[in-house]
Amino acid sequence: MPTTDGEDPGHGPGGPEHGAGEPRADAGRPAESALPRRSSRRAVLAALGVGAVGAGLGWAGFEQLRRVWWQVPGIDKPRKPGELDYAAAGWAGASEANWRRADRPADYGIDRVVIHVTEGSYAVALQVFSDPGHGAATHYVVRAEDGHVAQTVRELDVAFHAGNREWNERSVGIEHEGFVDRPETLTDVMYRSSAKLTADICRRYDIPVDREHIVGHNEVPEATHTDPGPHWDWRRYMRLVREAHAAADREASTRPARDS
């Protein structure tokens, strides 16, 4: 059940939670003609690095300046509509009112995966995520029947799902079709599909596969939610994530190197 960055909204009928989202990050964004040219980004970053070292800030200072640079309105990574971060997913875009444009991990580092349960159907989750009045969405939704994964928000961007602004900025949210008080809705095929997705996210962002970095919505600081609930089998899920992670590592190690 995703929530927004601010107040904890009430539960909507038959699906995930409602609530008002963050102010749009591009509000008041200058006209394109007033924005810095994208081709100068490397030069500016190099200058920032020299300045940081010269000022005695060192590498940590440069990293901080680099993140600030990517948070400047108009400085955006190239992107295509409907582009997927997870190859096995299908695209089902959420309303732009339910997420904030960003350039992660350049502006905000990604070091957490947050597990949600919809308290409703897969179809309802996609429907409410596409509603601009809903105010919340996760990056992915996993279907119980067959494990199909829908991506609704790019990982580049900040989805309103954790109920905590900082955690929204640092995490990828995964919604699972089901109900916290009905363990039969948490299917084996959904567990396995989600585990492959989580393993893929962890490999791409170098996130440790452990319970400190893969958490339930109820474990987010200041959380008021109970999902994924007492019937979510964490031992089983983490075993599946580790297995999927190891299998992907083995596959990568045996893949022929590309010619330079």
mmCIF file of C-alpha atoms in Angstrom:
data_model
loop_
_atom_site.group_PDB
_atom_site.id
_atom_site.type_symbol
_atom_site.label_atom_id
_atom_site.label_comp_id
_atom_site.label_asym_id
_atom_site.label_seq_id
_atom_site.Cartn_x
_atom_site.Cartn_y
_atom_site.Cartn_z
ATOM 1 C CA MET A 1 0.000 0.000 0.000
ATOM 2 C CA PRO A 2 1.977 2.999 -1.186
ATOM 3 C CA THR A 3 1.711 6.345 0.531
ATOM 4 C CA THR A 4 3.035 9.807 -0.150
ATOM 5 C CA ASP A 5 5.859 11.773 1.407
ATOM 6 C CA GLY A 6 3.776 13.812 3.803
ATOM 7 C CA GLU A 7 0.587 12.975 5.642
ATOM 8 C CA ASP A 8 -0.492 9.381 5.817
ATOM 9 C CA PRO A 9 -3.668 9.192 3.709
ATOM 10 C CA GLY A 10 -6.670 7.046 4.430
ATOM 11 C CA HIS A 11 -7.310 3.731 2.749
ATOM 12 C CA GLY A 12 -9.270 3.959 -0.482
ATOM 13 C CA PRO A 13 -11.996 1.474 -1.363
ATOM 14 C CA GLY A 14 -10.790 -1.754 -2.958
ATOM 15 C CA GLY A 15 -7.203 -0.745 -3.570
ATOM 16 C CA PRO A 16 -4.049 1.057 -2.496
ATOM 17 C CA GLU A 17 -3.986 4.205 -0.421
ATOM 18 C CA HIS A 18 -4.960 7.727 -1.398
ATOM 19 C CA GLY A 19 -3.299 11.006 -0.522
ATOM 20 C CA ALA A 20 -1.807 14.251 -1.759
ATOM 21 C CA GLY A 21 1.629 14.015 -3.346
ATOM 22 C CA GLU A 22 4.720 16.184 -3.186
ATOM 23 C CA PRO A 23 4.839 19.511 -5.002
ATOM 24 C CA ARG A 24 5.973 18.903 -8.559
ATOM 25 C CA ALA A 25 9.746 19.168 -8.873
ATOM 26 C CA ASP A 26 9.411 21.045 -12.179
ATOM 27 C CA ALA A 27 7.136 23.756 -10.795
ATOM 28 C CA GLY A 28 8.593 27.075 -11.772
ATOM 29 C CA ARG A 29 11.113 25.403 -14.061
ATOM 30 C CA PRO A 30 12.751 27.941 -16.406
ATOM 31 C CA ALA A 31 12.122 27.881 -20.123
ATOM 32 C CA GLU A 32 14.316 25.564 -22.180
ATOM 33 C CA SER A 33 16.154 28.542 -23.654
ATOM 34 C CA ALA A 34 17.239 29.583 -20.170
ATOM 35 C CA LEU A 35 18.615 26.159 -19.234
ATOM 36 C CA PRO A 36 22.300 25.232 -19.373
ATOM 37 C CA ARG A 37 23.297 23.291 -22.474
ATOM 38 C CA ARG A 38 23.488 19.551 -21.832
ATOM 39 C CA SER A 39 26.777 19.298 -23.719
ATOM 40 C CA SER A 40 28.532 21.397 -21.061
ATOM 41 C CA ARG A 41 27.671 19.062 -18.153
ATOM 42 C CA ARG A 42 30.990 17.198 -18.090
ATOM 43 C CA ALA A 43 32.948 20.428 -18.179
ATOM 44 C CA VAL A 44 30.929 21.872 -15.319
ATOM 45 C CA LEU A 45 31.287 18.686 -13.251
ATOM 46 C CA ALA A 46 35.029 18.707 -13.863
ATOM 47 C CA ALA A 47 35.179 22.321 -12.713
ATOM 48 C CA LEU A 48 33.164 21.442 -9.616
ATOM 49 C CA GLY A 49 35.602 18.632 -8.851
ATOM 50 C CA VAL A 50 38.596 20.932 -9.138
ATOM 51 C CA GLY A 51 36.847 23.520 -6.999
ATOM 52 C CA ALA A 52 35.917 20.975 -4.349
ATOM 53 C CA VAL A 53 39.481 19.688 -4.102
ATOM 54 C CA GLY A 54 40.870 23.209 -4.143
ATOM 55 C CA ALA A 55 38.564 24.182 -1.304
ATOM 56 C CA GLY A 56 39.770 21.203 0.719
ATOM 57 C CA LEU A 57 36.436 19.385 0.472
ATOM 58 C CA GLY A 58 37.968 16.324 -1.179
ATOM 59 C CA TRP A 59 36.094 13.530 -2.945
ATOM 60 C CA ALA A 60 33.162 13.572 -0.536
ATOM 61 C CA GLY A 61 32.668 17.259 -1.238
ATOM 62 C CA PHE A 62 32.746 16.639 -4.975
ATOM 63 C CA GLU A 63 30.166 13.848 -4.645
ATOM 64 C CA GLN A 64 27.872 16.192 -2.742
ATOM 65 C CA LEU A 65 28.291 18.906 -5.379
ATOM 66 C CA ARG A 66 27.649 16.348 -8.127
ATOM 67 C CA ARG A 67 24.341 15.334 -6.559
ATOM 68 C CA VAL A 68 23.323 18.963 -6.168
ATOM 69 C CA TRP A 69 24.120 19.543 -9.850
ATOM 70 C CA TRP A 70 21.719 16.763 -10.904
ATOM 71 C CA GLN A 71 18.982 18.299 -8.733
ATOM 72 C CA VAL A 72 19.054 21.567 -10.704
ATOM 73 C CA PRO A 73 15.801 21.962 -12.720
ATOM 74 C CA GLY A 74 16.430 21.302 -16.389
ATOM 75 C CA ILE A 75 19.412 18.984 -15.839
ATOM 76 C CA ASP A 76 17.907 15.660 -16.898
ATOM 77 C CA LYS A 77 19.189 12.300 -18.023
ATOM 78 C CA PRO A 78 18.036 11.201 -21.493
ATOM 79 C CA ARG A 79 14.859 9.121 -21.350
ATOM 80 C CA LYS A 80 12.245 7.660 -23.667
ATOM 81 C CA PRO A 81 8.506 7.275 -22.928
ATOM 82 C CA GLY A 82 7.719 3.749 -21.783
ATOM 83 C CA GLU A 83 11.377 2.749 -21.440
ATOM 84 C CA LEU A 84 11.872 -0.148 -19.018
ATOM 85 C CA ASP A 85 14.457 -0.550 -16.273
ATOM 86 C CA TYR A 86 13.636 -4.252 -15.834
ATOM 87 C CA ALA A 87 13.597 -6.137 -19.122
ATOM 88 C CA ALA A 88 10.994 -8.700 -18.020
ATOM 89 C CA ALA A 89 8.423 -6.032 -17.127
ATOM 90 C CA GLY A 90 5.661 -4.454 -19.184
ATOM 91 C CA TRP A 91 4.978 -0.732 -19.095
ATOM 92 C CA ALA A 92 1.810 0.637 -17.428
ATOM 93 C CA GLY A 93 2.663 4.238 -16.640
ATOM 94 C CA ALA A 94 1.384 5.952 -13.503
ATOM 95 C CA SER A 95 0.064 9.507 -13.602
ATOM 96 C CA GLU A 96 2.812 12.125 -13.377
ATOM 97 C CA ALA A 97 0.999 13.488 -10.310
ATOM 98 C CA ASN A 98 1.945 10.329 -8.397
ATOM 99 C CA TRP A 99 5.728 10.607 -8.745
ATOM 100 C CA ARG A 100 8.463 13.245 -8.965
ATOM 101 C CA ARG A 101 10.900 13.609 -11.843
ATOM 102 C CA ALA A 102 14.480 12.917 -10.780
ATOM 103 C CA ASP A 103 17.782 11.556 -12.095
ATOM 104 C CA ARG A 104 18.516 8.752 -9.679
ATOM 105 C CA PRO A 105 21.010 7.502 -8.679
ATOM 106 C CA ALA A 106 22.953 10.613 -9.758
ATOM 107 C CA ASP A 107 20.923 12.993 -7.590
ATOM 108 C CA TYR A 108 19.630 10.588 -4.928
ATOM 109 C CA GLY A 109 21.391 7.294 -4.246
ATOM 110 C CA ILE A 110 19.278 4.122 -4.302
ATOM 111 C CA ASP A 111 20.011 1.722 -1.430
ATOM 112 C CA ARG A 112 16.659 0.242 -0.408
ATOM 113 C CA VAL A 113 13.841 -1.881 -1.844
ATOM 114 C CA VAL A 114 10.446 -1.482 -0.161
ATOM 115 C CA ILE A 115 7.919 -4.337 -0.314
ATOM 116 C CA HIS A 116 4.190 -3.522 -0.426
ATOM 117 C CA VAL A 117 0.961 -5.519 -0.667
ATOM 118 C CA THR A 118 -1.915 -3.892 -2.553
ATOM 119 C CA GLU A 119 -4.914 -4.762 -0.371
ATOM 120 C CA GLY A 120 -6.712 -5.000 -3.687
ATOM 121 C CA SER A 121 -6.396 -6.418 -7.170
ATOM 122 C CA TYR A 122 -3.621 -5.924 -9.704
ATOM 123 C CA ALA A 123 -6.048 -4.177 -12.055
ATOM 124 C CA VAL A 124 -7.224 -1.779 -9.343
ATOM 125 C CA ALA A 125 -3.628 -0.941 -8.418
ATOM 126 C CA LEU A 126 -2.811 0.034 -12.007
ATOM 127 C CA GLN A 127 -6.063 1.969 -12.251
ATOM 128 C CA VAL A 128 -5.467 4.075 -9.149
ATOM 129 C CA PHE A 129 -1.809 4.662 -10.022
ATOM 130 C CA SER A 130 -2.973 6.175 -13.311
ATOM 131 C CA ASP A 131 -5.367 8.496 -11.446
ATOM 132 C CA PRO A 132 -3.773 11.941 -10.891
ATOM 133 C CA GLY A 133 -5.902 12.412 -7.784
ATOM 134 C CA HIS A 134 -4.528 9.306 -6.093
ATOM 135 C CA GLY A 135 -1.228 10.822 -4.956
ATOM 136 C CA ALA A 136 0.764 7.587 -4.725
ATOM 137 C CA ALA A 137 2.377 4.863 -6.827
ATOM 138 C CA THR A 138 5.137 2.278 -6.641
ATOM 139 C CA HIS A 139 7.718 1.631 -9.333
ATOM 140 C CA TYR A 140 6.440 -1.903 -9.954
ATOM 141 C CA VAL A 141 3.331 -4.049 -9.462
ATOM 142 C CA VAL A 142 3.559 -7.865 -9.460
ATOM 143 C CA ARG A 143 0.474 -9.902 -10.407
ATOM 144 C CA ALA A 144 -0.479 -12.862 -8.221
ATOM 145 C CA GLU A 145 -1.886 -15.115 -10.942
ATOM 146 C CA ASP A 146 1.215 -15.441 -13.094
ATOM 147 C CA GLY A 147 3.905 -13.195 -11.602
ATOM 148 C CA HIS A 148 3.698 -10.655 -14.420
ATOM 149 C CA VAL A 149 5.545 -7.436 -13.559
ATOM 150 C CA ALA A 150 4.249 -4.011 -14.575
ATOM 151 C CA GLN A 151 6.564 -1.020 -14.321
ATOM 152 C CA THR A 152 4.592 2.123 -13.560
ATOM 153 C CA VAL A 153 7.364 4.629 -12.679
ATOM 154 C CA ARG A 154 10.939 4.819 -13.947
ATOM 155 C CA GLU A 155 13.600 3.996 -11.356
ATOM 156 C CA LEU A 156 15.172 7.315 -12.301
ATOM 157 C CA ASP A 157 12.203 9.010 -10.687
ATOM 158 C CA VAL A 158 10.893 9.292 -7.132
ATOM 159 C CA ALA A 159 7.642 7.371 -6.674
ATOM 160 C CA PHE A 160 5.359 8.399 -3.805
ATOM 161 C CA HIS A 161 5.057 5.070 -2.014
ATOM 162 C CA ALA A 162 6.827 4.917 1.349
ATOM 163 C CA GLY A 163 5.093 7.677 3.295
ATOM 164 C CA ASN A 164 8.514 9.171 4.011
ATOM 165 C CA ARG A 165 10.150 11.658 1.633
ATOM 166 C CA GLU A 166 13.734 10.557 2.317
ATOM 167 C CA TRP A 167 12.837 6.902 1.822
ATOM 168 C CA ASN A 168 10.964 7.669 -1.375
ATOM 169 C CA GLU A 169 14.127 9.292 -2.690
ATOM 170 C CA ARG A 170 16.393 6.389 -1.745
ATOM 171 C CA SER A 171 14.212 3.374 -2.583
ATOM 172 C CA VAL A 172 12.464 1.364 -5.272
ATOM 173 C CA GLY A 173 8.918 0.331 -4.346
ATOM 174 C CA ILE A 174 7.377 -2.988 -5.390
ATOM 175 C CA GLU A 175 3.647 -3.618 -4.991
ATOM 176 C CA HIS A 176 2.298 -7.185 -4.774
ATOM 177 C CA GLU A 177 -1.275 -8.122 -5.571
ATOM 178 C CA GLY A 178 -2.908 -9.572 -2.483
ATOM 179 C CA PHE A 179 -4.252 -8.989 1.010
ATOM 180 C CA VAL A 180 -2.271 -8.906 4.244
ATOM 181 C CA ASP A 181 -4.831 -11.096 6.067
ATOM 182 C CA ARG A 182 -5.214 -13.674 3.252
ATOM 183 C CA PRO A 183 -1.974 -15.640 2.858
ATOM 184 C CA GLU A 184 -3.417 -17.666 -0.022
ATOM 185 C CA THR A 185 -3.256 -14.521 -2.177
ATOM 186 C CA LEU A 186 0.542 -14.407 -1.832
ATOM 187 C CA THR A 187 1.304 -16.955 -4.533
ATOM 188 C CA ASP A 188 4.500 -18.886 -5.174
ATOM 189 C CA VAL A 189 4.795 -17.550 -8.731
ATOM 190 C CA MET A 190 4.491 -13.994 -7.411
ATOM 191 C CA TYR A 191 7.184 -14.575 -4.777
ATOM 192 C CA ARG A 192 9.546 -15.988 -7.401
ATOM 193 C CA SER A 193 8.882 -13.266 -9.955
ATOM 194 C CA SER A 194 9.298 -10.516 -7.368
ATOM 195 C CA ALA A 195 12.512 -12.096 -6.071
ATOM 196 C CA LYS A 196 14.038 -11.968 -9.572
ATOM 197 C CA LEU A 197 13.017 -8.317 -9.857
ATOM 198 C CA THR A 198 14.487 -7.430 -6.462
ATOM 199 C CA ALA A 199 17.699 -9.318 -7.236
ATOM 200 C CA ASP A 200 18.016 -7.403 -10.506
ATOM 201 C CA ILE A 201 17.542 -4.064 -8.709
ATOM 202 C CA CYS A 202 20.103 -5.028 -6.064
ATOM 203 C CA ARG A 203 22.672 -6.025 -8.696
ATOM 204 C CA ARG A 204 22.255 -2.822 -10.695
ATOM 205 C CA TYR A 205 22.588 -0.507 -7.682
ATOM 206 C CA ASP A 206 24.955 -2.679 -5.647
ATOM 207 C CA ILE A 207 22.407 -3.027 -2.821
ATOM 208 C CA PRO A 208 23.232 -5.718 -0.219
ATOM 209 C CA VAL A 209 20.761 -8.602 -0.226
ATOM 210 C CA ASP A 210 19.743 -8.469 3.414
ATOM 211 C CA ARG A 211 16.832 -7.383 5.589
ATOM 212 C CA GLU A 212 18.406 -4.034 6.352
ATOM 213 C CA HIS A 213 18.160 -3.040 2.697
ATOM 214 C CA ILE A 214 15.091 -5.025 1.590
ATOM 215 C CA VAL A 215 12.279 -3.975 3.899
ATOM 216 C CA GLY A 216 8.520 -3.982 4.310
ATOM 217 C CA HIS A 217 6.429 -0.842 4.064
ATOM 218 C CA ASN A 218 5.690 -1.293 7.755
ATOM 219 C CA GLU A 219 9.429 -1.013 8.505
ATOM 220 C CA VAL A 220 9.918 2.404 6.924
ATOM 221 C CA PRO A 221 10.636 4.992 9.646
ATOM 222 C CA GLU A 222 7.456 6.628 10.930
ATOM 223 C CA ALA A 223 5.388 4.074 9.025
ATOM 224 C CA THR A 224 1.756 3.619 10.014
ATOM 225 C CA HIS A 225 1.095 0.710 7.649
ATOM 226 C CA THR A 226 1.122 -3.009 8.248
ATOM 227 C CA ASP A 227 1.925 -4.346 4.783
ATOM 228 C CA PRO A 228 3.282 -6.667 3.633
ATOM 229 C CA GLY A 229 1.769 -8.127 6.791
ATOM 230 C CA PRO A 230 2.360 -11.092 9.098
ATOM 231 C CA HIS A 231 1.830 -13.670 6.344
ATOM 232 C CA TRP A 232 4.578 -12.350 4.100
ATOM 233 C CA ASP A 233 7.209 -15.093 4.242
ATOM 234 C CA TRP A 234 10.423 -13.132 4.622
ATOM 235 C CA ARG A 235 12.662 -16.189 5.058
ATOM 236 C CA ARG A 236 11.360 -17.711 1.854
ATOM 237 C CA TYR A 237 11.475 -14.432 -0.034
ATOM 238 C CA MET A 238 15.044 -13.585 0.938
ATOM 239 C CA ARG A 239 16.172 -17.093 0.010
ATOM 240 C CA LEU A 240 14.610 -16.634 -3.434
ATOM 241 C CA VAL A 241 16.222 -13.216 -3.857
ATOM 242 C CA ARG A 242 19.655 -14.618 -2.957
ATOM 243 C CA GLU A 243 19.188 -17.529 -5.354
ATOM 244 C CA ALA A 244 18.138 -15.207 -8.175
ATOM 245 C CA HIS A 245 21.044 -12.873 -7.427
ATOM 246 C CA ALA A 246 23.549 -15.746 -7.483
ATOM 247 C CA ALA A 247 22.070 -17.144 -10.709
ATOM 248 C CA ALA A 248 22.386 -13.748 -12.397
ATOM 249 C CA ASP A 249 25.994 -13.487 -11.207
ATOM 250 C CA ARG A 250 26.776 -16.924 -12.662
ATOM 251 C CA GLU A 251 25.149 -16.022 -15.961
ATOM 252 C CA ALA A 252 27.095 -12.771 -16.154
ATOM 253 C CA SER A 253 30.392 -14.552 -15.422
ATOM 254 C CA THR A 254 29.887 -17.032 -18.281
ATOM 255 C CA ARG A 255 28.700 -14.468 -20.815
ATOM 256 C CA PRO A 256 31.314 -13.842 -23.532
ATOM 257 C CA ALA A 257 33.026 -10.480 -23.221
ATOM 258 C CA ARG A 258 32.086 -7.946 -25.882
ATOM 259 C CA ASP A 259 34.750 -6.925 -28.336
ATOM 260 C CA SER A 260 36.195 -3.536 -27.531
#
